[in-house]
PDB file of C-alpha atoms in Angstrom:
ATOM      1  CA  MET K1193       0.000   0.000   0.000  1.00  0.00           C
ATOM      2  CA  LYS K1194       1.386   3.353  -1.003  1.00  0.00           C
ATOM      3  CA  ARG K1195       1.594   6.085   1.591  1.00  0.00           C
ATOM      4  CA  THR K1196      -1.067   8.675   0.974  1.00  0.00           C
ATOM      5  CA  SER K1197       0.235  11.184   3.469  1.00  0.00           C
ATOM      6  CA  PHE K1198       3.410  12.868   4.613  1.00  0.00           C
ATOM      7  CA  ALA K1199       5.755  10.666   6.568  1.00  0.00           C
ATOM      8  CA  ARG K1200       5.807  11.676  10.189  1.00  0.00           C
ATOM      9  CA  ASP K1201       9.547  12.103  10.323  1.00  0.00           C
ATOM     10  CA  SER K1202       9.835  14.302   7.243  1.00  0.00           C
ATOM     11  CA  CYS K1203       6.687  16.422   7.357  1.00  0.00           C
ATOM     12  CA  PRO K1204       7.428  19.974   8.448  1.00  0.00           C
ATOM     13  CA  VAL K1205       4.079  20.182  10.189  1.00  0.00           C
ATOM     14  CA  ALA K1206       4.888  17.152  12.319  1.00  0.00           C
ATOM     15  CA  ARG K1207       8.310  18.615  13.028  1.00  0.00           C
ATOM     16  CA  ALA K1208       6.730  21.913  14.044  1.00  0.00           C
ATOM     17  CA  VAL K1209       4.323  20.077  16.284  1.00  0.00           C
ATOM     18  CA  ASP K1210       7.279  18.344  17.898  1.00  0.00           C
ATOM     19  CA  VAL K1211       8.852  21.708  18.648  1.00  0.00           C
ATOM     20  CA  VAL K1212       5.833  23.657  19.777  1.00  0.00           C
ATOM     21  CA  GLY K1213       4.651  20.652  21.727  1.00  0.00           C
ATOM     22  CA  ASP K1214       0.971  21.164  22.310  1.00  0.00           C
ATOM     23  CA  TRP K1215      -1.792  23.722  22.282  1.00  0.00           C
ATOM     24  CA  TRP K1216      -0.805  25.199  25.626  1.00  0.00           C
ATOM     25  CA  SER K1217       2.515  26.084  24.057  1.00  0.00           C
ATOM     26  CA  LEU K1218       0.822  27.855  21.170  1.00  0.00           C
ATOM     27  CA  LEU K1219      -1.441  29.771  23.537  1.00  0.00           C
ATOM     28  CA  ILE K1220       1.658  30.852  25.476  1.00  0.00           C
ATOM     29  CA  VAL K1221       3.202  32.053  22.210  1.00  0.00           C
ATOM     30  CA  ARG K1222      -0.006  33.897  21.351  1.00  0.00           C
ATOM     31  CA  ASP K1223       0.071  35.637  24.721  1.00  0.00           C
ATOM     32  CA  ALA K1224       3.739  36.503  24.223  1.00  0.00           C
ATOM     33  CA  PHE K1225       2.692  38.272  20.983  1.00  0.00           C
ATOM     34  CA  GLY K1226       0.065  39.960  23.128  1.00  0.00           C
ATOM     35  CA  GLY K1227       2.732  41.455  25.357  1.00  0.00           C
ATOM     36  CA  ASN K1228       2.892  38.932  28.211  1.00  0.00           C
ATOM     37  CA  ARG K1229       6.362  38.498  29.653  1.00  0.00           C
ATOM     38  CA  ARG K1230       5.955  37.254  33.225  1.00  0.00           C
ATOM     39  CA  PHE K1231       5.107  33.837  34.577  1.00  0.00           C
ATOM     40  CA  GLY K1232       2.220  35.295  36.538  1.00  0.00           C
ATOM     41  CA  GLU K1233       0.775  37.014  33.481  1.00  0.00           C
ATOM     42  CA  PHE K1234       0.712  33.788  31.481  1.00  0.00           C
ATOM     43  CA  GLU K1235      -0.773  31.958  34.447  1.00  0.00           C
ATOM     44  CA  LYS K1236      -3.520  34.522  34.938  1.00  0.00           C
ATOM     45  CA  ASN K1237      -4.479  34.932  31.305  1.00  0.00           C
ATOM     46  CA  LEU K1238      -4.427  31.262  30.384  1.00  0.00           C
ATOM     47  CA  GLY K1239      -5.826  29.849  33.595  1.00  0.00           C
ATOM     48  CA  VAL K1240      -3.210  27.129  33.360  1.00  0.00           C
ATOM     49  CA  ALA K1241      -1.785  25.162  36.304  1.00  0.00           C
ATOM     50  CA  LYS K1242       1.635  26.358  37.481  1.00  0.00           C
ATOM     51  CA  ASN K1243       3.356  23.025  36.862  1.00  0.00           C
ATOM     52  CA  ILE K1244       2.041  22.771  33.304  1.00  0.00           C
ATOM     53  CA  LEU K1245       2.998  26.367  32.576  1.00  0.00           C
ATOM     54  CA  ALA K1246       6.513  25.900  33.981  1.00  0.00           C
ATOM     55  CA  ASP K1247       6.974  22.770  31.890  1.00  0.00           C
ATOM     56  CA  ARG K1248       5.787  24.420  28.666  1.00  0.00           C
ATOM     57  CA  LEU K1249       7.872  27.560  29.220  1.00  0.00           C
ATOM     58  CA  ARG K1250      10.936  25.385  29.790  1.00  0.00           C
ATOM     59  CA  LYS K1251      10.262  23.459  26.571  1.00  0.00           C
ATOM     60  CA  LEU K1252       9.664  26.626  24.553  1.00  0.00           C
ATOM     61  CA  VAL K1253      12.979  28.021  25.781  1.00  0.00           C
ATOM     62  CA  ALA K1254      14.744  24.732  24.972  1.00  0.00           C
ATOM     63  CA  ALA K1255      13.237  24.823  21.467  1.00  0.00           C
ATOM     64  CA  GLY K1256      14.473  28.362  20.893  1.00  0.00           C
ATOM     65  CA  VAL K1257      10.982  29.858  20.671  1.00  0.00           C
ATOM     66  CA  LEU K1258      11.214  31.881  23.894  1.00  0.00           C
ATOM     67  CA  GLU K1259      14.232  33.192  25.751  1.00  0.00           C
ATOM     68  CA  GLN K1260      14.644  34.271  29.342  1.00  0.00           C
ATOM     69  CA  VAL K1261      15.608  37.891  29.663  1.00  0.00           C
ATOM     70  CA  SER K1262      16.169  40.196  32.585  1.00  0.00           C
ATOM     71  CA  SER K1263      13.222  42.136  33.893  1.00  0.00           C
ATOM     72  CA  ALA K1264      12.487  45.287  31.916  1.00  0.00           C
ATOM     73  CA  ASP K1265      12.232  47.246  35.187  1.00  0.00           C
ATOM     74  CA  GLY K1266      15.596  46.034  36.472  1.00  0.00           C
ATOM     75  CA  GLY K1267      14.042  43.703  39.049  1.00  0.00           C
ATOM     76  CA  ALA K1268      15.513  40.335  39.950  1.00  0.00           C
ATOM     77  CA  HIS K1269      12.870  38.181  38.268  1.00  0.00           C
ATOM     78  CA  LYS K1270      13.223  36.788  34.784  1.00  0.00           C
ATOM     79  CA  GLU K1271      10.868  37.493  31.933  1.00  0.00           C
ATOM     80  CA  TYR K1272      10.143  35.560  28.752  1.00  0.00           C
ATOM     81  CA  GLY K1273      10.540  37.104  25.319  1.00  0.00           C
ATOM     82  CA  LEU K1274       9.977  35.720  21.843  1.00  0.00           C
ATOM     83  CA  THR K1275      13.127  34.862  19.919  1.00  0.00           C
ATOM     84  CA  GLU K1276      13.367  35.483  16.191  1.00  0.00           C
ATOM     85  CA  ARG K1277      12.298  31.868  15.694  1.00  0.00           C
ATOM     86  CA  GLY K1278       9.385  32.456  18.035  1.00  0.00           C
ATOM     87  CA  ARG K1279       8.311  35.605  16.200  1.00  0.00           C
ATOM     88  CA  GLY K1280       8.197  33.445  13.077  1.00  0.00           C
ATOM     89  CA  LEU K1281       5.161  31.745  14.573  1.00  0.00           C
ATOM     90  CA  LEU K1282       3.010  34.827  13.983  1.00  0.00           C
ATOM     91  CA  PRO K1283       1.524  33.411  10.746  1.00  0.00           C
ATOM     92  CA  VAL K1284       0.450  30.290  12.657  1.00  0.00           C
ATOM     93  CA  VAL K1285      -1.295  32.374  15.316  1.00  0.00           C
ATOM     94  CA  VAL K1286      -2.865  34.620  12.664  1.00  0.00           C
ATOM     95  CA  ALA K1287      -3.974  31.678  10.506  1.00  0.00           C
ATOM     96  CA  LEU K1288      -5.739  30.126  13.496  1.00  0.00           C
ATOM     97  CA  GLY K1289      -7.258  33.489  14.333  1.00  0.00           C
ATOM     98  CA  GLN K1290      -8.518  34.091  10.805  1.00  0.00           C
ATOM     99  CA  TRP K1291      -9.996  30.623  10.662  1.00  0.00           C
ATOM    100  CA  ALA K1292     -11.924  31.042  13.890  1.00  0.00           C
ATOM    101  CA  ALA K1293     -12.605  34.755  13.718  1.00  0.00           C
ATOM    102  CA  CYS K1294     -15.880  36.116  14.916  1.00  0.00           C
ATOM    103  CA  PRO K1295     -16.591  39.745  14.075  1.00  0.00           C
ATOM    104  CA  GLU K1296     -17.121  41.110  17.533  1.00  0.00           C
ATOM    105  CA  ALA K1297     -14.550  39.301  19.603  1.00  0.00           C
ATOM    106  CA  GLY K1298     -11.421  38.780  17.585  1.00  0.00           C
ATOM    107  CA  PHE K1299      -8.182  40.549  17.035  1.00  0.00           C
ATOM    108  CA  ALA K1300      -7.209  42.366  13.889  1.00  0.00           C
ATOM    109  CA  LEU K1301      -3.960  42.183  12.000  1.00  0.00           C
ATOM    110  CA  VAL K1302      -2.835  45.648  10.949  1.00  0.00           C
ATOM    111  CA  ASP K1303      -0.154  47.091   8.737  1.00  0.00           C
ATOM    112  CA  ARG K1304       2.174  48.666  11.304  1.00  0.00           C
ATOM    113  CA  LYS K1305       3.157  51.526   9.017  1.00  0.00           C
ATOM    114  CA  LYS K1306      -0.288  52.620   7.875  1.00  0.00           C
ATOM    115  CA  GLY K1307      -2.465  51.306  10.679  1.00  0.00           C
ATOM    116  CA  LYS K1308      -4.758  49.710   8.085  1.00  0.00           C
ATOM    117  CA  PRO K1309      -5.964  46.093   8.038  1.00  0.00           C
ATOM    118  CA  ALA K1310      -3.562  43.436   6.794  1.00  0.00           C
ATOM    119  CA  ARG K1311      -4.258  39.836   5.828  1.00  0.00           C
ATOM    120  CA  LEU K1312      -2.509  36.519   5.657  1.00  0.00           C
ATOM    121  CA  GLU K1313      -3.149  35.349   2.095  1.00  0.00           C
ATOM    122  CA  PHE K1314      -2.159  32.770  -0.456  1.00  0.00           C
ATOM    123  CA  ARG K1315      -0.303  34.406  -3.327  1.00  0.00           C
ATOM    124  CA  SER K1316       1.179  33.035  -6.527  1.00  0.00           C
ATOM    125  CA  GLU K1317       4.805  33.554  -7.501  1.00  0.00           C
ATOM    126  CA  ASP K1318       3.754  36.551  -9.578  1.00  0.00           C
ATOM    127  CA  GLY K1319       1.680  38.061  -6.783  1.00  0.00           C
ATOM    128  CA  ARG K1320      -1.847  37.024  -7.716  1.00  0.00           C
ATOM    129  CA  LEU K1321      -4.242  36.488  -4.821  1.00  0.00           C
ATOM    130  CA  LEU K1322      -5.163  32.801  -4.544  1.00  0.00           C
ATOM    131  CA  GLY K1323      -8.060  31.209  -2.700  1.00  0.00           C
ATOM    132  CA  PRO K1324      -7.710  28.001  -0.697  1.00  0.00           C
ATOM    133  CA  ASP K1325      -9.039  26.046  -3.658  1.00  0.00           C
ATOM    134  CA  ASP K1326      -6.443  27.586  -5.971  1.00  0.00           C
ATOM    135  CA  VAL K1327      -3.516  25.961  -4.176  1.00  0.00           C
ATOM    136  CA  ARG K1328      -2.441  22.440  -3.375  1.00  0.00           C
ATOM    137  CA  LEU K1329       0.214  20.769  -1.295  1.00  0.00           C
ATOM    138  CA  VAL K1330       2.894  18.898  -3.195  1.00  0.00           C
ATOM    139  CA  ARG K1331       5.232  16.674  -1.277  1.00  0.00           C
ATOM    140  CA  ALA K1332       8.892  17.363  -1.977  1.00  0.00           C
ATOM    141  CA  GLY K1333       9.864  14.565  -4.319  1.00  0.00           C
ATOM    142  CA  GLY K1334       6.784  14.855  -6.445  1.00  0.00           C
ATOM    143  CA  PHE K1335       3.974  13.570  -4.247  1.00  0.00           C
ATOM    144  CA  ASP K1336       0.876  15.544  -5.064  1.00  0.00           C
ATOM    145  CA  ALA K1337      -1.388  15.740  -2.048  1.00  0.00           C
ATOM    146  CA  ALA K1338      -4.388  16.974  -4.021  1.00  0.00           C
ATOM    147  CA  ASN K1339      -4.123  14.148  -6.522  1.00  0.00           C
ATOM    148  CA  PRO K1340      -2.881  11.233  -4.452  1.00  0.00           C
ATOM    149  CA  PRO K1341      -1.957   7.984  -6.114  1.00  0.00           C
ATOM    150  CA  ALA K1342      -4.458   5.162  -6.012  1.00  0.00           C
ATOM    151  CA  ILE K1343      -4.193   3.514  -2.648  1.00  0.00           C
ATOM    152  CA  ARG K1344      -5.467   0.079  -3.566  1.00  0.00           C
TER     153      ARG K1344
ATOM    154  CA  MET Q 892      -3.844  44.850  36.890  1.00  0.00           C
ATOM    155  CA  LYS Q 893      -4.754  45.341  33.267  1.00  0.00           C
ATOM    156  CA  ARG Q 894      -4.979  42.351  31.026  1.00  0.00           C
ATOM    157  CA  THR Q 895      -2.029  42.211  28.681  1.00  0.00           C
ATOM    158  CA  SER Q 896      -3.352  39.408  26.524  1.00  0.00           C
ATOM    159  CA  PHE Q 897      -6.457  38.219  24.772  1.00  0.00           C
ATOM    160  CA  ALA Q 898      -9.152  36.978  27.077  1.00  0.00           C
ATOM    161  CA  ARG Q 899      -9.463  33.245  26.755  1.00  0.00           C
ATOM    162  CA  ASP Q 900     -13.157  33.332  25.967  1.00  0.00           C
ATOM    163  CA  SER Q 901     -12.951  35.941  23.243  1.00  0.00           C
ATOM    164  CA  CYS Q 902      -9.671  35.201  21.481  1.00  0.00           C
ATOM    165  CA  PRO Q 903     -10.226  33.493  18.137  1.00  0.00           C
ATOM    166  CA  VAL Q 904      -7.057  31.468  18.594  1.00  0.00           C
ATOM    167  CA  ALA Q 905      -8.292  30.039  21.865  1.00  0.00           C
ATOM    168  CA  ARG Q 906     -11.661  29.354  20.248  1.00  0.00           C
ATOM    169  CA  ALA Q 907      -9.937  27.597  17.361  1.00  0.00           C
ATOM    170  CA  VAL Q 908      -7.953  25.536  19.804  1.00  0.00           C
ATOM    171  CA  ASP Q 909     -11.185  24.541  21.493  1.00  0.00           C
ATOM    172  CA  VAL Q 910     -12.555  23.301  18.176  1.00  0.00           C
ATOM    173  CA  VAL Q 911      -9.520  21.558  16.762  1.00  0.00           C
ATOM    174  CA  GLY Q 912      -8.764  20.155  20.182  1.00  0.00           C
ATOM    175  CA  ASP Q 913      -5.124  19.180  20.141  1.00  0.00           C
ATOM    176  CA  TRP Q 914      -2.169  18.509  17.909  1.00  0.00           C
ATOM    177  CA  TRP Q 915      -3.346  15.021  16.995  1.00  0.00           C
ATOM    178  CA  SER Q 916      -6.412  16.653  15.512  1.00  0.00           C
ATOM    179  CA  LEU Q 917      -4.312  18.990  13.408  1.00  0.00           C
ATOM    180  CA  LEU Q 918      -2.145  16.114  12.197  1.00  0.00           C
ATOM    181  CA  ILE Q 919      -5.316  14.265  11.212  1.00  0.00           C
ATOM    182  CA  VAL Q 920      -6.429  17.356   9.286  1.00  0.00           C
ATOM    183  CA  ARG Q 921      -3.003  17.577   7.628  1.00  0.00           C
ATOM    184  CA  ASP Q 922      -3.278  13.953   6.551  1.00  0.00           C
ATOM    185  CA  ALA Q 923      -6.793  14.579   5.248  1.00  0.00           C
ATOM    186  CA  PHE Q 924      -5.301  17.309   3.020  1.00  0.00           C
ATOM    187  CA  GLY Q 925      -2.750  14.677   2.024  1.00  0.00           C
ATOM    188  CA  GLY Q 926      -5.507  12.422   0.721  1.00  0.00           C
ATOM    189  CA  ASN Q 927      -6.166  10.140   3.696  1.00  0.00           C
ATOM    190  CA  ARG Q 928      -9.773   9.099   4.055  1.00  0.00           C
ATOM    191  CA  ARG Q 929      -9.826   5.805   5.956  1.00  0.00           C
ATOM    192  CA  PHE Q 930      -9.407   5.083   9.649  1.00  0.00           C
ATOM    193  CA  GLY Q 931      -6.605   2.637   8.890  1.00  0.00           C
ATOM    194  CA  GLU Q 932      -4.731   5.174   6.771  1.00  0.00           C
ATOM    195  CA  PHE Q 933      -4.744   7.762   9.543  1.00  0.00           C
ATOM    196  CA  GLU Q 934      -3.705   5.104  12.046  1.00  0.00           C
ATOM    197  CA  LYS Q 935      -0.825   3.890   9.898  1.00  0.00           C
ATOM    198  CA  ASN Q 936       0.526   7.299   8.910  1.00  0.00           C
ATOM    199  CA  LEU Q 937       0.272   8.920  12.324  1.00  0.00           C
ATOM    200  CA  GLY Q 938       1.234   5.951  14.438  1.00  0.00           C
ATOM    201  CA  VAL Q 939      -1.570   6.897  16.792  1.00  0.00           C
ATOM    202  CA  ALA Q 940      -3.424   4.537  19.120  1.00  0.00           C
ATOM    203  CA  LYS Q 941      -6.837   3.396  17.838  1.00  0.00           C
ATOM    204  CA  ASN Q 942      -8.733   4.781  20.829  1.00  0.00           C
ATOM    205  CA  ILE Q 943      -7.117   8.226  20.523  1.00  0.00           C
ATOM    206  CA  LEU Q 944      -7.709   8.305  16.787  1.00  0.00           C
ATOM    207  CA  ALA Q 945     -11.353   7.295  17.165  1.00  0.00           C
ATOM    208  CA  ASP Q 946     -11.863   9.988  19.789  1.00  0.00           C
ATOM    209  CA  ARG Q 947     -10.254  12.730  17.691  1.00  0.00           C
ATOM    210  CA  LEU Q 948     -12.129  11.744  14.520  1.00  0.00           C
ATOM    211  CA  ARG Q 949     -15.389  11.866  16.456  1.00  0.00           C
ATOM    212  CA  LYS Q 950     -14.565  15.327  17.809  1.00  0.00           C
ATOM    213  CA  LEU Q 951     -13.527  16.634  14.391  1.00  0.00           C
ATOM    214  CA  VAL Q 952     -16.817  15.420  12.928  1.00  0.00           C
ATOM    215  CA  ALA Q 953     -18.739  17.000  15.834  1.00  0.00           C
ATOM    216  CA  ALA Q 954     -16.898  20.283  15.234  1.00  0.00           C
ATOM    217  CA  GLY Q 955     -17.784  20.258  11.540  1.00  0.00           C
ATOM    218  CA  VAL Q 956     -14.181  19.914  10.379  1.00  0.00           C
ATOM    219  CA  LEU Q 957     -14.568  16.388   8.980  1.00  0.00           C
ATOM    220  CA  GLU Q 958     -17.623  14.563   7.725  1.00  0.00           C
ATOM    221  CA  GLN Q 959     -18.306  10.883   7.312  1.00  0.00           C
ATOM    222  CA  VAL Q 960     -19.000   9.950   3.739  1.00  0.00           C
ATOM    223  CA  SER Q 961     -19.658   6.701   1.963  1.00  0.00           C
ATOM    224  CA  SER Q 962     -16.701   4.806   0.607  1.00  0.00           C
ATOM    225  CA  ALA Q 963     -15.513   6.041  -2.770  1.00  0.00           C
ATOM    226  CA  ASP Q 964     -15.455   2.441  -4.034  1.00  0.00           C
ATOM    227  CA  GLY Q 965     -19.003   1.716  -2.926  1.00  0.00           C
ATOM    228  CA  GLY Q 966     -17.910  -0.479  -0.007  1.00  0.00           C
ATOM    229  CA  ALA Q 967     -19.749  -0.575   3.295  1.00  0.00           C
ATOM    230  CA  HIS Q 968     -17.129   1.239   5.350  1.00  0.00           C
ATOM    231  CA  LYS Q 969     -17.235   4.956   6.017  1.00  0.00           C
ATOM    232  CA  GLU Q 970     -14.549   7.414   5.022  1.00  0.00           C
ATOM    233  CA  TYR Q 971     -13.681  10.827   6.387  1.00  0.00           C
ATOM    234  CA  GLY Q 972     -13.613  13.932   4.203  1.00  0.00           C
ATOM    235  CA  LEU Q 973     -12.820  17.549   4.977  1.00  0.00           C
ATOM    236  CA  THR Q 974     -15.822  19.841   5.154  1.00  0.00           C
ATOM    237  CA  GLU Q 975     -15.654  23.405   3.839  1.00  0.00           C
ATOM    238  CA  ARG Q 976     -14.827  24.496   7.386  1.00  0.00           C
ATOM    239  CA  GLY Q 977     -12.102  21.869   7.538  1.00  0.00           C
ATOM    240  CA  ARG Q 978     -10.629  22.976   4.219  1.00  0.00           C
ATOM    241  CA  GLY Q 979     -10.368  26.434   5.759  1.00  0.00           C
ATOM    242  CA  LEU Q 980      -7.629  25.050   8.003  1.00  0.00           C
ATOM    243  CA  LEU Q 981      -5.194  24.861   5.074  1.00  0.00           C
ATOM    244  CA  PRO Q 982      -3.510  28.175   6.014  1.00  0.00           C
ATOM    245  CA  VAL Q 983      -2.883  26.820   9.512  1.00  0.00           C
ATOM    246  CA  VAL Q 984      -1.254  23.688   8.140  1.00  0.00           C
ATOM    247  CA  VAL Q 985       0.744  25.717   5.604  1.00  0.00           C
ATOM    248  CA  ALA Q 986       1.821  28.304   8.198  1.00  0.00           C
ATOM    249  CA  LEU Q 987       3.147  25.548  10.436  1.00  0.00           C
ATOM    250  CA  GLY Q 988       4.857  23.954   7.459  1.00  0.00           C
ATOM    251  CA  GLN Q 989       6.489  27.202   6.357  1.00  0.00           C
ATOM    252  CA  TRP Q 990       7.693  27.886   9.861  1.00  0.00           C
ATOM    253  CA  ALA Q 991       9.308  24.494  10.232  1.00  0.00           C
ATOM    254  CA  ALA Q 992      10.314  23.911   6.637  1.00  0.00           C
ATOM    255  CA  CYS Q 993      13.545  22.174   5.876  1.00  0.00           C
ATOM    256  CA  PRO Q 994      14.700  22.261   2.260  1.00  0.00           C
ATOM    257  CA  GLU Q 995      14.984  18.556   1.621  1.00  0.00           C
ATOM    258  CA  ALA Q 996      12.064  17.101   3.470  1.00  0.00           C
ATOM    259  CA  GLY Q 997       9.109  19.458   3.321  1.00  0.00           C
ATOM    260  CA  PHE Q 998       6.109  19.917   1.156  1.00  0.00           C
ATOM    261  CA  ALA Q 999       5.599  22.716  -1.291  1.00  0.00           C
ATOM    262  CA  LEU Q1000       2.537  24.865  -1.795  1.00  0.00           C
ATOM    263  CA  VAL Q1001       1.791  25.312  -5.473  1.00  0.00           C
ATOM    264  CA  ASP Q1002      -0.537  27.421  -7.553  1.00  0.00           C
ATOM    265  CA  ARG Q1003      -2.967  24.797  -8.864  1.00  0.00           C
ATOM    266  CA  LYS Q1004      -3.496  26.580 -12.176  1.00  0.00           C
ATOM    267  CA  LYS Q1005       0.119  27.206 -13.112  1.00  0.00           C
ATOM    268  CA  GLY Q1006       1.913  24.542 -11.103  1.00  0.00           C
ATOM    269  CA  LYS Q1007       4.299  27.195  -9.791  1.00  0.00           C
ATOM    270  CA  PRO Q1008       5.198  27.825  -6.146  1.00  0.00           C
ATOM    271  CA  ALA Q1009       2.710  29.740  -4.019  1.00  0.00           C
ATOM    272  CA  ARG Q1010       3.206  31.314  -0.615  1.00  0.00           C
ATOM    273  CA  LEU Q1011       1.226  32.259   2.434  1.00  0.00           C
ATOM    274  CA  GLU Q1012       2.111  35.905   2.995  1.00  0.00           C
ATOM    275  CA  PHE Q1013       1.149  38.982   4.943  1.00  0.00           C
ATOM    276  CA  ARG Q1014      -0.260  41.633   2.638  1.00  0.00           C
ATOM    277  CA  SER Q1015      -1.523  45.142   3.244  1.00  0.00           C
ATOM    278  CA  GLU Q1016      -4.973  46.314   2.227  1.00  0.00           C
ATOM    279  CA  ASP Q1017      -3.501  47.706  -0.993  1.00  0.00           C
ATOM    280  CA  GLY Q1018      -1.611  44.501  -1.745  1.00  0.00           C
ATOM    281  CA  ARG Q1019       1.917  45.307  -0.572  1.00  0.00           C
ATOM    282  CA  LEU Q1020       3.952  42.385   0.719  1.00  0.00           C
ATOM    283  CA  LEU Q1021       4.546  42.737   4.474  1.00  0.00           C
ATOM    284  CA  GLY Q1022       7.122  41.000   6.638  1.00  0.00           C
ATOM    285  CA  PRO Q1023       6.310  39.673  10.102  1.00  0.00           C
ATOM    286  CA  ASP Q1024       7.787  42.835  11.609  1.00  0.00           C
ATOM    287  CA  ASP Q1025       5.559  45.022   9.430  1.00  0.00           C
ATOM    288  CA  VAL Q1026       2.350  43.805  11.059  1.00  0.00           C
ATOM    289  CA  ARG Q1027       0.941  43.770  14.548  1.00  0.00           C
ATOM    290  CA  LEU Q1028      -2.035  42.275  16.306  1.00  0.00           C
ATOM    291  CA  VAL Q1029      -4.638  44.718  17.539  1.00  0.00           C
ATOM    292  CA  ARG Q1030      -7.317  43.508  19.848  1.00  0.00           C
ATOM    293  CA  ALA Q1031     -10.829  44.360  18.730  1.00  0.00           C
ATOM    294  CA  GLY Q1032     -11.783  47.249  20.954  1.00  0.00           C
ATOM    295  CA  GLY Q1033      -8.493  49.015  20.585  1.00  0.00           C
ATOM    296  CA  PHE Q1034      -6.028  46.856  22.474  1.00  0.00           C
ATOM    297  CA  ASP Q1035      -2.707  47.054  20.703  1.00  0.00           C
ATOM    298  CA  ALA Q1036      -0.769  43.860  21.241  1.00  0.00           C
ATOM    299  CA  ALA Q1037       2.492  45.306  19.957  1.00  0.00           C
ATOM    300  CA  ASN Q1038       2.280  48.272  22.299  1.00  0.00           C
ATOM    301  CA  PRO Q1039       0.596  46.880  25.375  1.00  0.00           C
ATOM    302  CA  PRO Q1040      -0.424  49.193  28.175  1.00  0.00           C
ATOM    303  CA  ALA Q1041       1.782  49.384  31.233  1.00  0.00           C
ATOM    304  CA  ILE Q1042       1.084  46.395  33.397  1.00  0.00           C
ATOM    305  CA  ARG Q1043       2.134  47.856  36.739  1.00  0.00           C
TER     306      ARG Q1043
END
């Protein structure tokens, strides 16, 4: 039987999942984009148990998504900031947000320079806007996810 | 103390997490984009325990992400297909893939019409390409995630 999906060890999504770990981790990253830096802020906003939060923060630091930095006010406690790798997760957070958005209770993505709305969009090589049905996933090596080989 | 993050009940990311459930669910969705339709295919490709897989498939159907459809070959068994809502998760899968991509082992997103590479990108209202540092999240209601209010 031919494989009709991405192998677990080579699929970037599976690899990303390995790094980010679980949904708590992604919610921590989301809150870091929201300006949270302190353990107590994450705990309060997420309503997560201290031991789970400590574990996920440790893993996110180990994965290079967050880094511990000195307190912005010069205090003795440590704070958590997004690394460059961590900031690269913004499209993931935005994609989830756009998927689930409800008009009255969401967040908006804005163009920092102009203060106008921005979007996360599929675009062709030459810049054309593409809808979800205009694109397909092709496995490196030629596997075409939208037209999988016969499986029987 | 002012909130410095999105409230759990109103943030679209948290709501999305509630629907999709956990990472296993997202990997199931990824494999559905990859052409998987049968219980045994998901089980084989993900290496997930039957009871976990059955639970996650049930939840994804309940959430309207997957639907049970008759077998394509007319057999008695049921298959699982992405609903329109489920197909809307493609940007999430692609965003995770782009974040974690490694040159030799990833998948590529292609423009279905031309067969050329496509990308998931931030764009301004007037179509300019924006980098991750060119955008910010603004909470509906005026909360600016990139410039949070003082928290003390």
